[in-house]
Amino acid sequence: MMLMRTDPFRELDRLTQQVLGAAARPAAMSMDAFREGDAFVVELDLPGVDPESIDLDVERNVLDIRAERRTTASAENSDVLIAERPSGTFSRQLFLGEMLDADHIEASYEAGVLRLSIPVAEEAKPRKIEIRADGPRKEINA
């Protein structure tokens, strides 16, 4: 029902960042995706991200997620000893299947986790079909 874009260049980006000290392109976000009732839920780790910097856009069943985390150490006032926490722009694209209702996505952000709830489209939900017969009526799940 939902297809995520894979990122074959993640290791190359990590190596480039270690060698050059800067990300070659936006970093990806760790995520979990699962079905919960009549919705698909996606949870993305974005610790230390200001909720105001999170941007969600849907176009042609592609959900584009972007967020930014700024460094906390000021270059003028501090000497950085270790800098392992990534900063900058994070992005991820999710391809939503036709069976999902992209017009009614709900989003919340709590404790560094962005949670998206994407409902299953009404036309994709199971429905009952009534069978008419001369005898008593029966219902069959479709």
Coordinates of C-alpha atoms in Angstrom, one line a residue:
M1 CA 0.0 0.0 0.0
M2 CA 2.9 2.3 0.7
L3 CA 6.3 2.4 -1.0
M4 CA 9.3 4.1 0.5
R5 CA 12.2 5.4 -1.7
T6 CA 15.4 3.6 -0.9
D7 CA 18.6 5.6 -0.5
P8 CA 21.6 3.6 -2.0
F9 CA 23.9 6.6 -1.4
R10 CA 23.5 6.8 2.3
E11 CA 26.9 5.2 3.1
L12 CA 28.6 7.3 0.4
D13 CA 27.1 10.4 2.0
R14 CA 28.3 9.3 5.5
L15 CA 31.9 8.8 4.2
T16 CA 31.8 12.1 2.4
Q17 CA 30.7 13.9 5.5
Q18 CA 33.5 12.3 7.6
V19 CA 36.2 13.1 5.0
L20 CA 35.0 16.6 4.0
G21 CA 33.2 17.6 7.2
A22 CA 30.0 18.5 5.5
A23 CA 27.0 16.6 4.2
A24 CA 26.9 16.1 0.4
R25 CA 23.1 16.3 0.4
P26 CA 20.2 16.3 2.8
A27 CA 20.4 13.6 5.5
A28 CA 17.7 10.9 5.8
M29 CA 15.4 10.4 8.8
S30 CA 15.1 7.1 10.6
M31 CA 11.5 5.8 10.5
D32 CA 9.0 3.1 11.4
A33 CA 5.8 2.5 9.4
F34 CA 2.9 0.2 10.4
R35 CA -0.8 -0.2 10.1
E36 CA -3.0 0.8 13.0
G37 CA -6.7 0.2 12.3
D38 CA -7.9 2.1 9.2
A39 CA -4.7 4.1 8.9
F40 CA -1.0 3.7 8.2
V41 CA 1.2 5.3 10.7
V42 CA 4.7 6.6 10.0
E43 CA 7.0 7.7 12.8
L44 CA 10.2 9.6 12.0
D45 CA 13.0 10.4 14.4
L46 CA 13.8 14.1 14.5
P47 CA 15.4 14.8 17.8
G48 CA 16.4 18.4 18.5
V49 CA 14.4 19.7 15.5
D50 CA 12.2 22.9 16.0
P51 CA 8.7 21.9 14.9
E52 CA 8.5 25.2 13.0
S53 CA 11.2 23.9 10.7
I54 CA 9.3 20.8 9.6
D55 CA 7.7 21.1 6.2
L56 CA 5.2 18.5 4.8
D57 CA 4.0 18.6 1.2
V58 CA 1.9 16.2 -0.9
E59 CA 1.9 16.2 -4.6
R60 CA 0.7 13.4 -6.9
N61 CA 0.7 10.9 -4.0
V62 CA 4.3 11.7 -3.0
L63 CA 4.7 13.0 0.5
D64 CA 7.8 15.2 0.9
I65 CA 9.1 15.6 4.4
R66 CA 11.8 18.2 5.2
A67 CA 13.2 19.4 8.5
E68 CA 16.2 21.4 9.7
R69 CA 18.3 21.1 12.9
R70 CA 20.7 23.9 13.6
T71 CA 23.9 23.4 15.5
T72 CA 23.8 24.5 19.1
A73 CA 27.5 25.4 19.4
S74 CA 28.3 28.9 18.3
A75 CA 31.6 29.1 16.4
E76 CA 32.5 32.4 18.1
N77 CA 31.9 31.4 21.7
S78 CA 33.0 27.8 21.8
D79 CA 35.6 25.3 20.7
V80 CA 33.9 22.2 19.3
L81 CA 35.6 19.1 20.6
I82 CA 33.2 16.4 19.2
A83 CA 30.5 17.0 16.6
E84 CA 28.7 13.7 16.0
R85 CA 25.1 14.9 15.9
P86 CA 24.1 15.7 12.4
S87 CA 22.8 19.1 11.7
G88 CA 21.4 20.8 8.6
T89 CA 18.5 19.7 6.4
F90 CA 16.9 16.3 6.7
S91 CA 14.5 15.0 4.0
R92 CA 12.6 11.9 3.0
Q93 CA 10.0 11.1 0.3
L94 CA 7.2 8.6 0.8
F95 CA 5.3 7.2 -2.2
L96 CA 1.7 6.8 -1.1
G97 CA -0.3 4.1 -2.8
E98 CA -3.7 4.8 -4.4
M99 CA -5.4 3.1 -1.5
L100 CA -4.3 5.8 0.9
D101 CA -6.2 9.2 1.5
A102 CA -3.4 11.7 1.0
D103 CA -5.9 14.6 1.5
H104 CA -6.5 13.7 5.2
I105 CA -3.0 13.1 6.6
E106 CA -2.7 14.1 10.3
A107 CA 0.7 15.1 11.8
S108 CA 2.0 15.6 15.3
Y109 CA 5.4 16.1 16.8
E110 CA 6.3 15.0 20.4
A111 CA 9.5 14.1 22.2
G112 CA 11.5 14.3 18.9
V113 CA 9.2 12.1 16.9
L114 CA 7.1 13.2 14.0
R115 CA 4.0 11.0 13.7
L116 CA 2.0 10.9 10.6
S117 CA -1.4 9.1 10.3
I118 CA -2.5 8.4 6.8
P119 CA -6.0 7.0 6.5
V120 CA -7.0 4.2 4.1
A121 CA -9.2 5.6 1.4
E122 CA -12.9 4.9 1.8
E123 CA -13.1 3.1 -1.6
A124 CA -10.2 0.7 -0.4
K125 CA -12.0 -0.4 2.8
P126 CA -13.8 -3.7 2.8
R127 CA -17.6 -3.4 2.4
K128 CA -20.6 -5.8 2.6
I129 CA -22.5 -6.8 -0.5
E130 CA -26.0 -7.9 0.0
I131 CA -27.2 -11.0 -1.9
R132 CA -30.9 -11.1 -2.7
A133 CA -32.5 -14.5 -2.8
D134 CA -36.0 -15.9 -2.5
G135 CA -35.1 -17.2 1.0
P136 CA -33.7 -15.3 3.9
R137 CA -31.2 -12.5 3.1
K138 CA -27.5 -13.1 3.6
E139 CA -24.5 -10.8 3.7
I140 CA -21.1 -11.6 2.3
N141 CA -18.0 -9.7 3.2
A142 CA -16.2 -8.4 0.2

